[in-house]
PDB file of C-alpha atoms in Angstrom:
ATOM      1  CA  MET A   1       0.000   0.000   0.000  1.00  0.00           C
ATOM      2  CA  SER A   2       1.256   3.474  -0.871  1.00  0.00           C
ATOM      3  CA  ALA A   3       1.865   6.232   1.634  1.00  0.00           C
ATOM      4  CA  GLN A   4      -1.394   8.013   2.385  1.00  0.00           C
ATOM      5  CA  VAL A   5      -2.155  11.237   4.203  1.00  0.00           C
ATOM      6  CA  GLY A   6      -3.462  10.517   7.683  1.00  0.00           C
ATOM      7  CA  GLN A   7      -1.799   7.100   7.834  1.00  0.00           C
ATOM      8  CA  LEU A   8       1.516   5.981   9.290  1.00  0.00           C
ATOM      9  CA  ALA A   9       4.315   6.510   6.801  1.00  0.00           C
ATOM     10  CA  PRO A  10       5.800   3.340   5.378  1.00  0.00           C
ATOM     11  CA  THR A  11       8.829   2.400   7.429  1.00  0.00           C
ATOM     12  CA  PHE A  12      12.208   2.043   5.822  1.00  0.00           C
ATOM     13  CA  SER A  13      15.807   1.245   6.545  1.00  0.00           C
ATOM     14  CA  VAL A  14      18.103   2.105   3.651  1.00  0.00           C
ATOM     15  CA  GLN A  15      21.658   3.085   2.899  1.00  0.00           C
ATOM     16  CA  ALA A  16      22.347   6.798   2.456  1.00  0.00           C
ATOM     17  CA  TYR A  17      25.163   9.050   1.369  1.00  0.00           C
ATOM     18  CA  ASP A  18      26.180  11.803   3.817  1.00  0.00           C
ATOM     19  CA  ARG A  19      28.063  14.471   1.869  1.00  0.00           C
ATOM     20  CA  THR A  20      29.057  16.233   5.102  1.00  0.00           C
ATOM     21  CA  LYS A  21      31.223  13.206   5.969  1.00  0.00           C
ATOM     22  CA  ASP A  22      32.661  12.720   2.481  1.00  0.00           C
ATOM     23  CA  GLY A  23      35.908  10.800   2.474  1.00  0.00           C
ATOM     24  CA  SER A  24      35.381   9.295   5.923  1.00  0.00           C
ATOM     25  CA  ASP A  25      34.260   5.818   6.883  1.00  0.00           C
ATOM     26  CA  ASP A  26      30.940   7.377   7.930  1.00  0.00           C
ATOM     27  CA  GLN A  27      29.976   8.792   4.511  1.00  0.00           C
ATOM     28  CA  PHE A  28      27.707   5.804   3.824  1.00  0.00           C
ATOM     29  CA  VAL A  29      25.210   5.265   6.629  1.00  0.00           C
ATOM     30  CA  ASN A  30      22.018   3.338   7.293  1.00  0.00           C
ATOM     31  CA  VAL A  31      18.913   5.444   7.894  1.00  0.00           C
ATOM     32  CA  SER A  32      15.596   4.300   9.326  1.00  0.00           C
ATOM     33  CA  LEU A  33      12.421   6.307   9.580  1.00  0.00           C
ATOM     34  CA  SER A  34      12.112   5.066  13.159  1.00  0.00           C
ATOM     35  CA  ASP A  35      15.397   6.859  13.983  1.00  0.00           C
ATOM     36  CA  LEU A  36      13.615  10.142  13.216  1.00  0.00           C
ATOM     37  CA  ARG A  37      10.557   9.673  15.470  1.00  0.00           C
ATOM     38  CA  GLY A  38       9.889  12.846  17.434  1.00  0.00           C
ATOM     39  CA  LYS A  39      10.901  15.091  14.517  1.00  0.00           C
ATOM     40  CA  TRP A  40       9.160  16.261  11.399  1.00  0.00           C
ATOM     41  CA  VAL A  41      10.528  14.700   8.206  1.00  0.00           C
ATOM     42  CA  CYS A  42      10.490  16.128   4.709  1.00  0.00           C
ATOM     43  CA  LEU A  43      11.185  13.223   2.353  1.00  0.00           C
ATOM     44  CA  PHE A  44      11.428  14.091  -1.312  1.00  0.00           C
ATOM     45  CA  PHE A  45      12.055  11.780  -4.234  1.00  0.00           C
ATOM     46  CA  TYR A  46      13.684  12.732  -7.527  1.00  0.00           C
ATOM     47  CA  PRO A  47      14.100  10.672 -10.712  1.00  0.00           C
ATOM     48  CA  LEU A  48      17.835  10.265 -11.259  1.00  0.00           C
ATOM     49  CA  ASP A  49      21.315  11.502 -10.514  1.00  0.00           C
ATOM     50  CA  PHE A  50      23.116  13.245 -13.403  1.00  0.00           C
ATOM     51  CA  THR A  51      19.984  14.944 -14.757  1.00  0.00           C
ATOM     52  CA  PHE A  52      18.973  18.560 -15.370  1.00  0.00           C
ATOM     53  CA  VAL A  53      16.013  19.528 -13.147  1.00  0.00           C
ATOM     54  CA  CYS A  54      17.043  17.413 -10.150  1.00  0.00           C
ATOM     55  CA  PRO A  55      20.101  19.436  -9.074  1.00  0.00           C
ATOM     56  CA  THR A  56      18.020  22.625  -9.048  1.00  0.00           C
ATOM     57  CA  GLU A  57      15.740  21.006  -6.484  1.00  0.00           C
ATOM     58  CA  LEU A  58      18.508  19.504  -4.363  1.00  0.00           C
ATOM     59  CA  VAL A  59      20.273  22.867  -4.213  1.00  0.00           C
ATOM     60  CA  ALA A  60      17.036  24.733  -3.398  1.00  0.00           C
ATOM     61  CA  PHE A  61      16.295  22.385  -0.484  1.00  0.00           C
ATOM     62  CA  ASN A  62      19.906  22.704   0.679  1.00  0.00           C
ATOM     63  CA  ASN A  63      19.665  26.506   0.555  1.00  0.00           C
ATOM     64  CA  ALA A  64      16.531  26.326   2.714  1.00  0.00           C
ATOM     65  CA  LEU A  65      17.902  23.740   5.140  1.00  0.00           C
ATOM     66  CA  ASP A  66      18.140  26.256   7.997  1.00  0.00           C
ATOM     67  CA  GLU A  67      14.417  26.999   7.526  1.00  0.00           C
ATOM     68  CA  PHE A  68      13.595  23.315   7.898  1.00  0.00           C
ATOM     69  CA  GLU A  69      15.913  22.897  10.883  1.00  0.00           C
ATOM     70  CA  ASP A  70      14.256  25.916  12.576  1.00  0.00           C
ATOM     71  CA  ARG A  71      11.021  23.914  12.310  1.00  0.00           C
ATOM     72  CA  ASP A  72      12.598  20.744  13.766  1.00  0.00           C
ATOM     73  CA  CYS A  73      12.273  19.064  10.370  1.00  0.00           C
ATOM     74  CA  THR A  74      14.827  16.660   8.907  1.00  0.00           C
ATOM     75  CA  VAL A  75      15.206  16.790   5.130  1.00  0.00           C
ATOM     76  CA  LEU A  76      15.920  13.562   3.246  1.00  0.00           C
ATOM     77  CA  THR A  77      16.046  12.980  -0.473  1.00  0.00           C
ATOM     78  CA  ALA A  78      15.823   9.699  -2.360  1.00  0.00           C
ATOM     79  CA  SER A  79      16.240   8.273  -5.825  1.00  0.00           C
ATOM     80  CA  THR A  80      16.694   4.786  -7.190  1.00  0.00           C
ATOM     81  CA  ASP A  81      20.433   5.435  -7.637  1.00  0.00           C
ATOM     82  CA  SER A  82      23.112   3.893  -5.413  1.00  0.00           C
ATOM     83  CA  VAL A  83      25.066   5.733  -2.717  1.00  0.00           C
ATOM     84  CA  PHE A  84      28.080   5.527  -5.046  1.00  0.00           C
ATOM     85  CA  SER A  85      26.165   7.263  -7.819  1.00  0.00           C
ATOM     86  CA  HIS A  86      25.055   9.934  -5.321  1.00  0.00           C
ATOM     87  CA  LYS A  87      28.679  10.480  -4.306  1.00  0.00           C
ATOM     88  CA  GLY A  88      29.893  10.578  -7.918  1.00  0.00           C
ATOM     89  CA  TRP A  89      27.216  13.086  -8.854  1.00  0.00           C
ATOM     90  CA  CYS A  90      28.002  15.362  -5.911  1.00  0.00           C
ATOM     91  CA  ASP A  91      31.736  15.086  -6.645  1.00  0.00           C
ATOM     92  CA  SER A  92      31.213  16.050 -10.293  1.00  0.00           C
ATOM     93  CA  HIS A  93      28.558  18.788  -9.910  1.00  0.00           C
ATOM     94  CA  PRO A  94      29.811  21.996  -8.279  1.00  0.00           C
ATOM     95  CA  ASP A  95      26.303  23.024  -7.176  1.00  0.00           C
ATOM     96  CA  LEU A  96      25.976  19.803  -5.141  1.00  0.00           C
ATOM     97  CA  ALA A  97      29.364  20.022  -3.428  1.00  0.00           C
ATOM     98  CA  LYS A  98      27.923  21.534  -0.230  1.00  0.00           C
ATOM     99  CA  LEU A  99      24.858  19.325   0.150  1.00  0.00           C
ATOM    100  CA  LYS A 100      24.083  18.968   3.869  1.00  0.00           C
ATOM    101  CA  TYR A 101      21.285  16.392   4.049  1.00  0.00           C
ATOM    102  CA  LEU A 102      21.201  12.649   3.462  1.00  0.00           C
ATOM    103  CA  MET A 103      20.647  11.136   0.017  1.00  0.00           C
ATOM    104  CA  LEU A 104      18.814   7.810   0.322  1.00  0.00           C
ATOM    105  CA  ALA A 105      19.662   5.001  -2.098  1.00  0.00           C
ATOM    106  CA  ASP A 106      16.560   3.097  -3.178  1.00  0.00           C
ATOM    107  CA  THR A 107      18.307   0.530  -5.350  1.00  0.00           C
ATOM    108  CA  THR A 108      15.658  -2.121  -4.613  1.00  0.00           C
ATOM    109  CA  HIS A 109      12.871   0.341  -5.549  1.00  0.00           C
ATOM    110  CA  ASP A 110      11.003  -0.734  -2.407  1.00  0.00           C
ATOM    111  CA  LEU A 111      11.027   2.769  -0.918  1.00  0.00           C
ATOM    112  CA  SER A 112       9.686   4.372  -4.104  1.00  0.00           C
ATOM    113  CA  ARG A 113       7.064   1.631  -4.421  1.00  0.00           C
ATOM    114  CA  ASP A 114       6.001   1.949  -0.762  1.00  0.00           C
ATOM    115  CA  TYR A 115       5.552   5.699  -1.158  1.00  0.00           C
ATOM    116  CA  GLY A 116       3.649   5.328  -4.439  1.00  0.00           C
ATOM    117  CA  VAL A 117       6.131   7.243  -6.597  1.00  0.00           C
ATOM    118  CA  LEU A 118       7.782   4.442  -8.583  1.00  0.00           C
ATOM    119  CA  LYS A 119       7.582   4.811 -12.353  1.00  0.00           C
ATOM    120  CA  SER A 120       8.022   1.091 -12.805  1.00  0.00           C
ATOM    121  CA  ASP A 121       8.462   1.071 -16.580  1.00  0.00           C
ATOM    122  CA  GLN A 122      11.643   3.138 -16.149  1.00  0.00           C
ATOM    123  CA  GLY A 123      12.704   2.019 -12.660  1.00  0.00           C
ATOM    124  CA  ILE A 124      12.837   5.606 -11.397  1.00  0.00           C
ATOM    125  CA  ALA A 125      10.848   7.751  -8.993  1.00  0.00           C
ATOM    126  CA  TYR A 126       8.440  10.528  -9.840  1.00  0.00           C
ATOM    127  CA  ARG A 127       9.019  13.798  -7.976  1.00  0.00           C
ATOM    128  CA  GLY A 128       7.152  12.864  -4.816  1.00  0.00           C
ATOM    129  CA  ILE A 129       7.316  14.773  -1.552  1.00  0.00           C
ATOM    130  CA  PHE A 130       6.008  13.841   1.883  1.00  0.00           C
ATOM    131  CA  LEU A 131       5.771  15.729   5.159  1.00  0.00           C
ATOM    132  CA  ILE A 132       5.726  13.248   8.036  1.00  0.00           C
ATOM    133  CA  ASP A 133       4.892  14.400  11.563  1.00  0.00           C
ATOM    134  CA  PRO A 134       6.806  13.477  14.744  1.00  0.00           C
ATOM    135  CA  ASN A 135       4.456  10.513  15.291  1.00  0.00           C
ATOM    136  CA  GLY A 136       5.289   9.054  11.879  1.00  0.00           C
ATOM    137  CA  VAL A 137       2.021  10.057  10.199  1.00  0.00           C
ATOM    138  CA  VAL A 138       2.000  11.374   6.629  1.00  0.00           C
ATOM    139  CA  ARG A 139       0.425  14.825   6.854  1.00  0.00           C
ATOM    140  CA  TRP A 140       0.959  16.105   3.287  1.00  0.00           C
ATOM    141  CA  SER A 141       2.109  14.719  -0.019  1.00  0.00           C
ATOM    142  CA  ALA A 142       2.449  15.796  -3.616  1.00  0.00           C
ATOM    143  CA  ILE A 143       3.608  13.924  -6.690  1.00  0.00           C
ATOM    144  CA  HIS A 144       4.869  15.766  -9.740  1.00  0.00           C
ATOM    145  CA  ASP A 145       5.657  14.708 -13.282  1.00  0.00           C
ATOM    146  CA  LEU A 146       9.306  14.133 -14.104  1.00  0.00           C
ATOM    147  CA  SER A 147       9.785  17.467 -15.896  1.00  0.00           C
ATOM    148  CA  VAL A 148       8.444  19.866 -13.236  1.00  0.00           C
ATOM    149  CA  GLY A 149      10.525  20.973 -10.244  1.00  0.00           C
ATOM    150  CA  ARG A 150       9.028  21.794  -6.864  1.00  0.00           C
ATOM    151  CA  ASN A 151       8.611  25.076  -5.011  1.00  0.00           C
ATOM    152  CA  VAL A 152      10.526  24.812  -1.722  1.00  0.00           C
ATOM    153  CA  ASP A 153       8.806  27.910  -0.328  1.00  0.00           C
ATOM    154  CA  GLU A 154       5.452  26.153  -0.717  1.00  0.00           C
ATOM    155  CA  VAL A 155       6.736  23.096   1.142  1.00  0.00           C
ATOM    156  CA  ILE A 156       7.862  25.335   4.028  1.00  0.00           C
ATOM    157  CA  ARG A 157       4.512  27.181   3.961  1.00  0.00           C
ATOM    158  CA  VAL A 158       2.636  23.875   4.243  1.00  0.00           C
ATOM    159  CA  LEU A 159       4.958  22.711   7.031  1.00  0.00           C
ATOM    160  CA  ASP A 160       4.281  25.935   8.918  1.00  0.00           C
ATOM    161  CA  ALA A 161       0.540  25.472   8.471  1.00  0.00           C
ATOM    162  CA  LEU A 162       0.624  21.856   9.639  1.00  0.00           C
ATOM    163  CA  GLN A 163       2.631  22.808  12.697  1.00  0.00           C
ATOM    164  CA  THR A 164      -0.064  25.277  13.829  1.00  0.00           C
ATOM    165  CA  ASP A 165      -2.586  22.423  14.278  1.00  0.00           C
ATOM    166  CA  LYS A 166      -5.211  24.987  13.255  1.00  0.00           C
ATOM    167  CA  LEU A 167      -7.326  25.734  10.218  1.00  0.00           C
ATOM    168  CA  CYS A 168      -5.252  27.711   7.722  1.00  0.00           C
ATOM    169  CA  PRO A 169      -6.957  29.385   4.758  1.00  0.00           C
ATOM    170  CA  CYS A 170      -5.751  29.351   1.173  1.00  0.00           C
ATOM    171  CA  ASN A 171      -2.401  31.133   0.701  1.00  0.00           C
ATOM    172  CA  TRP A 172      -1.930  31.385   4.488  1.00  0.00           C
ATOM    173  CA  LYS A 173       1.571  32.300   5.589  1.00  0.00           C
ATOM    174  CA  LYS A 174       3.307  32.005   8.949  1.00  0.00           C
ATOM    175  CA  GLY A 175       2.301  34.872  11.228  1.00  0.00           C
ATOM    176  CA  GLU A 176      -1.091  35.395   9.636  1.00  0.00           C
ATOM    177  CA  GLU A 177      -4.388  34.721  11.386  1.00  0.00           C
ATOM    178  CA  THR A 178      -5.737  31.189  11.317  1.00  0.00           C
ATOM    179  CA  LEU A 179      -9.452  30.414  11.122  1.00  0.00           C
ATOM    180  CA  ASN A 180      -9.825  29.202  14.713  1.00  0.00           C
TER     181      ASN A 180
END
């Protein structure tokens, strides 16, 4: 069953590449969703390393990482590439050199399948994004076509709204009145 809003997020335990520890024995780590209980999680999938739209998204999320951290939210990204491909891509792409969040390797495609973003005919993930609350419940998701990048400001706006636990009208922004 795919990840659904209002339901517990599918659990996972996968290998990840940690660019902040590049060159050390700790650059490849295992990550489990259960390790992140008690924190918000922003998990976003992208199709492939070494592509054109994907680095624009990874850099945009990296540039906004302080905003996510201020909201006690861990950012994770995932594709069906290996940790070695992730490392090679970051090593070869100057815009990815300072990436500060974990890149999950979904080489089995189980993670993409469990979250309902697997484009099985190509063995890659659609651009899916999930906000998971501290209890492990999916609170928001969006899935985009392969050619359209996301708006990080909108993801932060939705995270802010979810964290109010109140009714937030259309186009609501942090600091504005809620409906209750």
